[in-house]
Coordinates of C-alpha atoms in Angstrom, one line a residue:
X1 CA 62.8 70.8 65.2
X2 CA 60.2 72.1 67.4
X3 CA 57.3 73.6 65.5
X4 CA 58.0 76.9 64.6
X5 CA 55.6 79.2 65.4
X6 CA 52.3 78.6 67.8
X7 CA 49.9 80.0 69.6
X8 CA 51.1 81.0 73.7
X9 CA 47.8 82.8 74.1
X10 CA 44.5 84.2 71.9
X11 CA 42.0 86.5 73.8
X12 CA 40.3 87.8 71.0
X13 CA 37.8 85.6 68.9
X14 CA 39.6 86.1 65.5
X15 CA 36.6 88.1 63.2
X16 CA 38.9 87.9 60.8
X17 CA 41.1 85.6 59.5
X18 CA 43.4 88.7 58.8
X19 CA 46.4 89.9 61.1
X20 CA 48.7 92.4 61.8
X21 CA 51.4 91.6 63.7
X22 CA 54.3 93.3 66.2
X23 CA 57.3 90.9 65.9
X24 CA 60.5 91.3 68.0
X25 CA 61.3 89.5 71.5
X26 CA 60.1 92.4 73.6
X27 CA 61.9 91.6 76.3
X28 CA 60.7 93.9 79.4
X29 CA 57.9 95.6 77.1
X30 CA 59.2 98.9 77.4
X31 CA 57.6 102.3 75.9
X32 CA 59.9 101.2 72.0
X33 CA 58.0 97.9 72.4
X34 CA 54.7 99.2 72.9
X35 CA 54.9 102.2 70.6
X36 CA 55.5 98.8 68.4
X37 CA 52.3 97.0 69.4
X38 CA 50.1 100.3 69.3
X39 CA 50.8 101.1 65.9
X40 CA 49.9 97.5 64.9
X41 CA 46.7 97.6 66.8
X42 CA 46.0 101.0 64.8
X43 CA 46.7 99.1 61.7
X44 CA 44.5 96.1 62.5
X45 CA 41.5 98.6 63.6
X46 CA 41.8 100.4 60.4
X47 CA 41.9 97.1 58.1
X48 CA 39.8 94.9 59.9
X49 CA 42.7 92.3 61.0
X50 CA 43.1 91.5 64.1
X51 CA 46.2 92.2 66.1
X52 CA 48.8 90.3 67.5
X53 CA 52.6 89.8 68.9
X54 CA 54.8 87.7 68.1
X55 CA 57.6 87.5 70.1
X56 CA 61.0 84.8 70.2
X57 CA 61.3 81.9 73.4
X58 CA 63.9 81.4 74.6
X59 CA 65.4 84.8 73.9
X60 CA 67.6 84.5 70.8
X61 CA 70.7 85.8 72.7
X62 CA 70.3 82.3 74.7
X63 CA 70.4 80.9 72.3
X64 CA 73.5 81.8 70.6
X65 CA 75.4 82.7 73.2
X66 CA 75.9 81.7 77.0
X67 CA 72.6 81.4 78.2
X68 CA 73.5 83.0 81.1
X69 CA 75.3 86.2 79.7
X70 CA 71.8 87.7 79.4
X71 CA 69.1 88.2 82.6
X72 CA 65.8 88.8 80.9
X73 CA 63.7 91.7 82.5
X74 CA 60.5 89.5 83.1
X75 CA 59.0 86.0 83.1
X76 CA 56.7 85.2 80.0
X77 CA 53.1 85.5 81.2
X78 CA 54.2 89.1 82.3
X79 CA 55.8 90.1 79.3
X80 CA 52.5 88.3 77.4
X81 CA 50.0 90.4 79.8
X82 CA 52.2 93.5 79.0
X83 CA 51.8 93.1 75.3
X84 CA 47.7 92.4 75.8
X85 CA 47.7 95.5 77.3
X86 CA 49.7 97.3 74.6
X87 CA 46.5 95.6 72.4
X88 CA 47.7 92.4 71.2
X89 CA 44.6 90.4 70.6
X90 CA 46.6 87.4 70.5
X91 CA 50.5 86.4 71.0
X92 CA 52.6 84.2 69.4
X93 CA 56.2 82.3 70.4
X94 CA 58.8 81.6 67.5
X95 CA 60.2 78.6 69.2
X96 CA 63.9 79.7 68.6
X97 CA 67.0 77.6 67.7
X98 CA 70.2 77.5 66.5
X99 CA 68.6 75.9 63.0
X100 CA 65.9 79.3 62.6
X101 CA 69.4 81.4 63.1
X102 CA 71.1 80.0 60.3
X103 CA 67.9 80.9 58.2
X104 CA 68.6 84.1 55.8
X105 CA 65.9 86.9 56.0
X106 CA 64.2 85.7 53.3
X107 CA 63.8 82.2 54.5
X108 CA 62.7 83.5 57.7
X109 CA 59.6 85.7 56.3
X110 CA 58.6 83.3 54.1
X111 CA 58.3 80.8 57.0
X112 CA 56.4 83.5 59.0
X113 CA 53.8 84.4 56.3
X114 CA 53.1 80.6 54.8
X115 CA 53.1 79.5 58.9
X116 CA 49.2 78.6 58.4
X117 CA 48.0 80.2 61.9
X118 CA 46.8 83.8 60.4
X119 CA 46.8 85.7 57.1
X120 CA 49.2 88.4 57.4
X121 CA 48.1 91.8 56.3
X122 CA 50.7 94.1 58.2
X123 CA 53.5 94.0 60.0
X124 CA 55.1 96.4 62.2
X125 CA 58.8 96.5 63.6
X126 CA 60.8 98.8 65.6
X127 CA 62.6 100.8 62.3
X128 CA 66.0 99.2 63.7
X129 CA 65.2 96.1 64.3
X130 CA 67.5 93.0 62.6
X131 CA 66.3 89.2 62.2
X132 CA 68.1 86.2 59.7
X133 CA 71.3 84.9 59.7
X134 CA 73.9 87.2 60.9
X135 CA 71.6 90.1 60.9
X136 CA 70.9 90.1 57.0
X137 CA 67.2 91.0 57.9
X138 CA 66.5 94.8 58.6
X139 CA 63.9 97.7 57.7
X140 CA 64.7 97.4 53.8
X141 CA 64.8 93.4 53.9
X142 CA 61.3 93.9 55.1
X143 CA 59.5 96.7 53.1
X144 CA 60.9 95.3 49.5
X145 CA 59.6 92.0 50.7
X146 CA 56.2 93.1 51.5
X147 CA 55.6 95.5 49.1
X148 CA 56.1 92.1 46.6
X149 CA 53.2 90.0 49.1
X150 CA 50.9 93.4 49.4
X151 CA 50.9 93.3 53.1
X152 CA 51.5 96.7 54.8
X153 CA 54.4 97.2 56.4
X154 CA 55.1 100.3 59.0
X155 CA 58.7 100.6 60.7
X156 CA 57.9 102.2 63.8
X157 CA 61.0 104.9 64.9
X158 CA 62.8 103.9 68.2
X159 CA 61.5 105.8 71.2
X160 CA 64.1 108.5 73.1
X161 CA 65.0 109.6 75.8
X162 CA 67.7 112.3 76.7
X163 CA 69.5 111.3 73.4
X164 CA 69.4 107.5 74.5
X165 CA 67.8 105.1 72.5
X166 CA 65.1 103.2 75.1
X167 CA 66.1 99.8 74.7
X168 CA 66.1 96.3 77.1
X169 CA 69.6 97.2 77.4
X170 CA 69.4 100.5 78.1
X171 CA 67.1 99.0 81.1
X172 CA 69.6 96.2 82.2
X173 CA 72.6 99.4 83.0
X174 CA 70.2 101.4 84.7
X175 CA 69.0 98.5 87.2
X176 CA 72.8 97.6 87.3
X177 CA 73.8 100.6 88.1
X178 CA 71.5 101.1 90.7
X179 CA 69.5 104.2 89.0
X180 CA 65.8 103.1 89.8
X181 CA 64.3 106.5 89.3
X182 CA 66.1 106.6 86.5
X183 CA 64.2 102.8 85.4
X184 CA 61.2 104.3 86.5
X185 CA 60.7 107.4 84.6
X186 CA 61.8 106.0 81.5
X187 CA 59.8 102.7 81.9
X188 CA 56.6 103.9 84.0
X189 CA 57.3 101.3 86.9
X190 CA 60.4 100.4 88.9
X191 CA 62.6 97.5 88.2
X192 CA 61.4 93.9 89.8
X193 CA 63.1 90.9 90.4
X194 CA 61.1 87.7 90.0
X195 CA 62.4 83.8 91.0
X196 CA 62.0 80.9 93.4
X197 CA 62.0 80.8 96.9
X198 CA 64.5 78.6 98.1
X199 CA 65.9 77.5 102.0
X200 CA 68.0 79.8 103.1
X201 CA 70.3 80.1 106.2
X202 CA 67.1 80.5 108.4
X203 CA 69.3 83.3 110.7
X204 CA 66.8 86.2 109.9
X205 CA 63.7 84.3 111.7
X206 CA 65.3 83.1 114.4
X207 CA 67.4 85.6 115.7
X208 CA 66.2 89.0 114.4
X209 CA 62.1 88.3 114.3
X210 CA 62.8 89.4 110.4
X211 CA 62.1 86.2 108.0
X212 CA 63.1 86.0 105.0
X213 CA 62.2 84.3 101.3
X214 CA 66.0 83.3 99.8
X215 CA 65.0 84.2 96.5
X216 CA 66.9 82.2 93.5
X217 CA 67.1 84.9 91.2
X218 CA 65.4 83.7 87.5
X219 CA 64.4 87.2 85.9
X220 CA 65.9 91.0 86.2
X221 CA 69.2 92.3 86.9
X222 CA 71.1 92.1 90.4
X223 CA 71.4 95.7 91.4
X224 CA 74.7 97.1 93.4
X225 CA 74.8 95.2 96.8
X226 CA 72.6 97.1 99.7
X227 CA 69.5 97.0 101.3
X228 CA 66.6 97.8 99.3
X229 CA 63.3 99.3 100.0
X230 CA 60.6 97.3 97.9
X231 CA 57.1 95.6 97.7
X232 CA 55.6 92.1 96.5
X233 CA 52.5 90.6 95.9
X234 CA 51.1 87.3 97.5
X235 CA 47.8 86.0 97.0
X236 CA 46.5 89.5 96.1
X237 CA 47.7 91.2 99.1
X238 CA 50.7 93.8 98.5
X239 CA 53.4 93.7 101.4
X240 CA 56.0 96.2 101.8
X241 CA 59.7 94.4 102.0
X242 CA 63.3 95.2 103.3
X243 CA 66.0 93.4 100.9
X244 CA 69.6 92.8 102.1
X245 CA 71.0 92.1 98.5
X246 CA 74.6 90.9 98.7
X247 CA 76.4 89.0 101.5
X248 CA 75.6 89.0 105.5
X249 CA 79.0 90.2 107.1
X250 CA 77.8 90.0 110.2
X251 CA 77.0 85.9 109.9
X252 CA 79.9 85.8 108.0
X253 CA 78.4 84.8 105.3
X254 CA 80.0 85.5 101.7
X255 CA 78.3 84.4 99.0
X256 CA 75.5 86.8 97.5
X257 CA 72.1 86.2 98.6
X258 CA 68.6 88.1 97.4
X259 CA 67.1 88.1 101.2
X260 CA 63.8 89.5 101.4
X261 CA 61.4 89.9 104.4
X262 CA 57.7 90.7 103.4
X263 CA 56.3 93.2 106.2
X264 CA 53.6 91.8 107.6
X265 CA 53.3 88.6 105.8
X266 CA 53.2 85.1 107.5
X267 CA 53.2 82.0 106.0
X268 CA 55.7 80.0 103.4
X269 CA 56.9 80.8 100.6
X270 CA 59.5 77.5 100.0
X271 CA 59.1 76.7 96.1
X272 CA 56.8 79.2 94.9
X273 CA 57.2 82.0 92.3
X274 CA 57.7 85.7 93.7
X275 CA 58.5 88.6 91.4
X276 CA 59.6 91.8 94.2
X277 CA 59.7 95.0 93.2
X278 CA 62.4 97.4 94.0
X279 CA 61.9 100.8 95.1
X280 CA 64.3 102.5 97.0
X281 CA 68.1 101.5 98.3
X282 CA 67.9 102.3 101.8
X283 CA 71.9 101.6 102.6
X284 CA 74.8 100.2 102.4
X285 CA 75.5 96.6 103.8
X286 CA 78.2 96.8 106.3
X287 CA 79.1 94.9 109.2
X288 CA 77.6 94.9 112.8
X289 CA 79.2 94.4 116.5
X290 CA 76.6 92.4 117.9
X291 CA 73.3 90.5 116.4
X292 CA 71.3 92.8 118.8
X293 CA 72.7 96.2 116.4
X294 CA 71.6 94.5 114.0
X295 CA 68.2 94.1 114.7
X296 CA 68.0 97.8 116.1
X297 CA 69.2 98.5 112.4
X298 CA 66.4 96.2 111.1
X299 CA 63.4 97.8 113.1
X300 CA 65.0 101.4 111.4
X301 CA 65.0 99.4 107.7
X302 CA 61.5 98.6 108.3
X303 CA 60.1 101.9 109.4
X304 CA 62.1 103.1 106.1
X305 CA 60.5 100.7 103.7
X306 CA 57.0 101.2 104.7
X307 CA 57.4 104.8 104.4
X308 CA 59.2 104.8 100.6
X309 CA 56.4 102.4 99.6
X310 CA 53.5 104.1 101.1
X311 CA 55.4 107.5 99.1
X312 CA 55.2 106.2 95.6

């Protein structure tokens, strides 16, 4: 087995060998998680510990599961840099497998505290939050266990909103469903799709003067088919981008495709990472008479795009 727990990242310079910790998979870092990651940064100021996240790669539904029944909301480094900012001082991965899952509760804390990297002092979990084999682990599990070890333990309640739970999956059915605003208030930021640029049918370049990036979707959700207002960062420069996300009637094309053209950019983008952010569905996709109505339609999409990015 892989080693079990180990350092992804450490910005701070450990003062003290204590820590407080966050533990859960975070997935997306939404307000729950944070409110998570605050409190144990509170902790760790008030006791002198240091504090830090701990968080489970590959995501445990992966790993129990099909891997591809779940789309996680963002690559690692970003959900790392959003829990640094939520004041992790350091993160840690639990390298999860199918042997940790058969663990009971017990087995599984006992592991964590004894894991040699940091003296636990605290840890904080969201109140509803179940680890161990089938679930066994939740918010009683925890405090009778470290009430025994002394090490303070705080369940932190669940954020709301409008009677919902916020939640990863509460995130995944709003980018789903199309409901970006929606995302957006409740999250603080618009949904983003990240992945690799891949070849694509090279139609976009050469016959509307639109190029594209074919992106090969890795992390986020595939929102209803239509074409998308959005933005994306290269090499520190933001672009505004049009995205025809679904097929391309008009080439006859019917398999679904992320297509995204990055206004103003030149350059190539074949291989590399690109995370875009969606902000706006600007239409439906439908079906045009000639390539020529189509790129009328384009130079209308652009126009659009600009203007609902320069808006936000």
């Amino acid at each position: 087995m892989d080693k079990f727990i180990e350092f992804i990242t450490n910005t701070g310079n450990f003062p003290s060998p204590k820590a407080v910790i966050a533990l859960g998979v975070f997935d997306g870092v939404h307000p729950g998680h944070r409110k998570v990651m605050e409190t144990a940064a509170t902790l760790a100021g008030e006791t002198g510990a240091v504090a830090g996240a701990v968080t489970f790669i590959p995501h445990p539904r992966q790993v129990l599961g099909n891997p591809d029944e779940i789309k996680l909301l963002m690559p690692e480094a970003d959900r790392i840099a959003n829990l640094q900012k939520a004041g992790a001082e350091f993160v840690c991965k639990i390298n999860f497998s199918k042997e940790i899952a058969a663990w009971d509760a017990k087995e599984f804390l006992e592991e964590l505290v004894n894991c040699g990297l940091f003296q636990l002092t605290g840890i904080c979990v969201g109140s509803n939050w179940r680890f161990g084999k089938n679930g066994s682990g939740n918010r009683k599990v925890l405090e009778k266990f470290c009430r025994e070890r002394n090490i303070r333990f705080i369940p932190v309640e669940e954020v709301e909103d409008h009677g919902s739970i916020v939640s990863s999956t509460l995130l995944r059915k709003l980018t789903a469903a199309g409901m970006l605003e929606e995302f957006k208030r409740i999250y603080g930021d618009y949904p983003k799709l990240s992945g690799i640029v891949r070849s694509g049918m090279h139609a976009a370049g050469k016959d509307l003067n639109a190029p594209t990036a074919n992106l090969e979707l890795q992390y986020g959700v595939m929102v209803p088919d239509g074409v998308y207002a959005g933005y994306s960062e290269v090499d520190g420069t933001r672009y505004p981008a049009v995205l025809n996300i679904g097929f391309a009637p008009t080439y006859g094309v019917k398999k679904k495709r992320i297509e995204t053209h990055l206004i103003g950019f030149s350059g190539n983008l074949y291989d590399r990472d690109l995370t875009v952010t969606l902000v706006k569905k600007l239409r439906d996709i439908c079906k045009f008479d000639s390539v020529e109505m189509l790129k009328k339609q384009i130079v209308r999409d652009v126009d659009a795009a600009k203007k609902a990015v320069t808006e936000i």
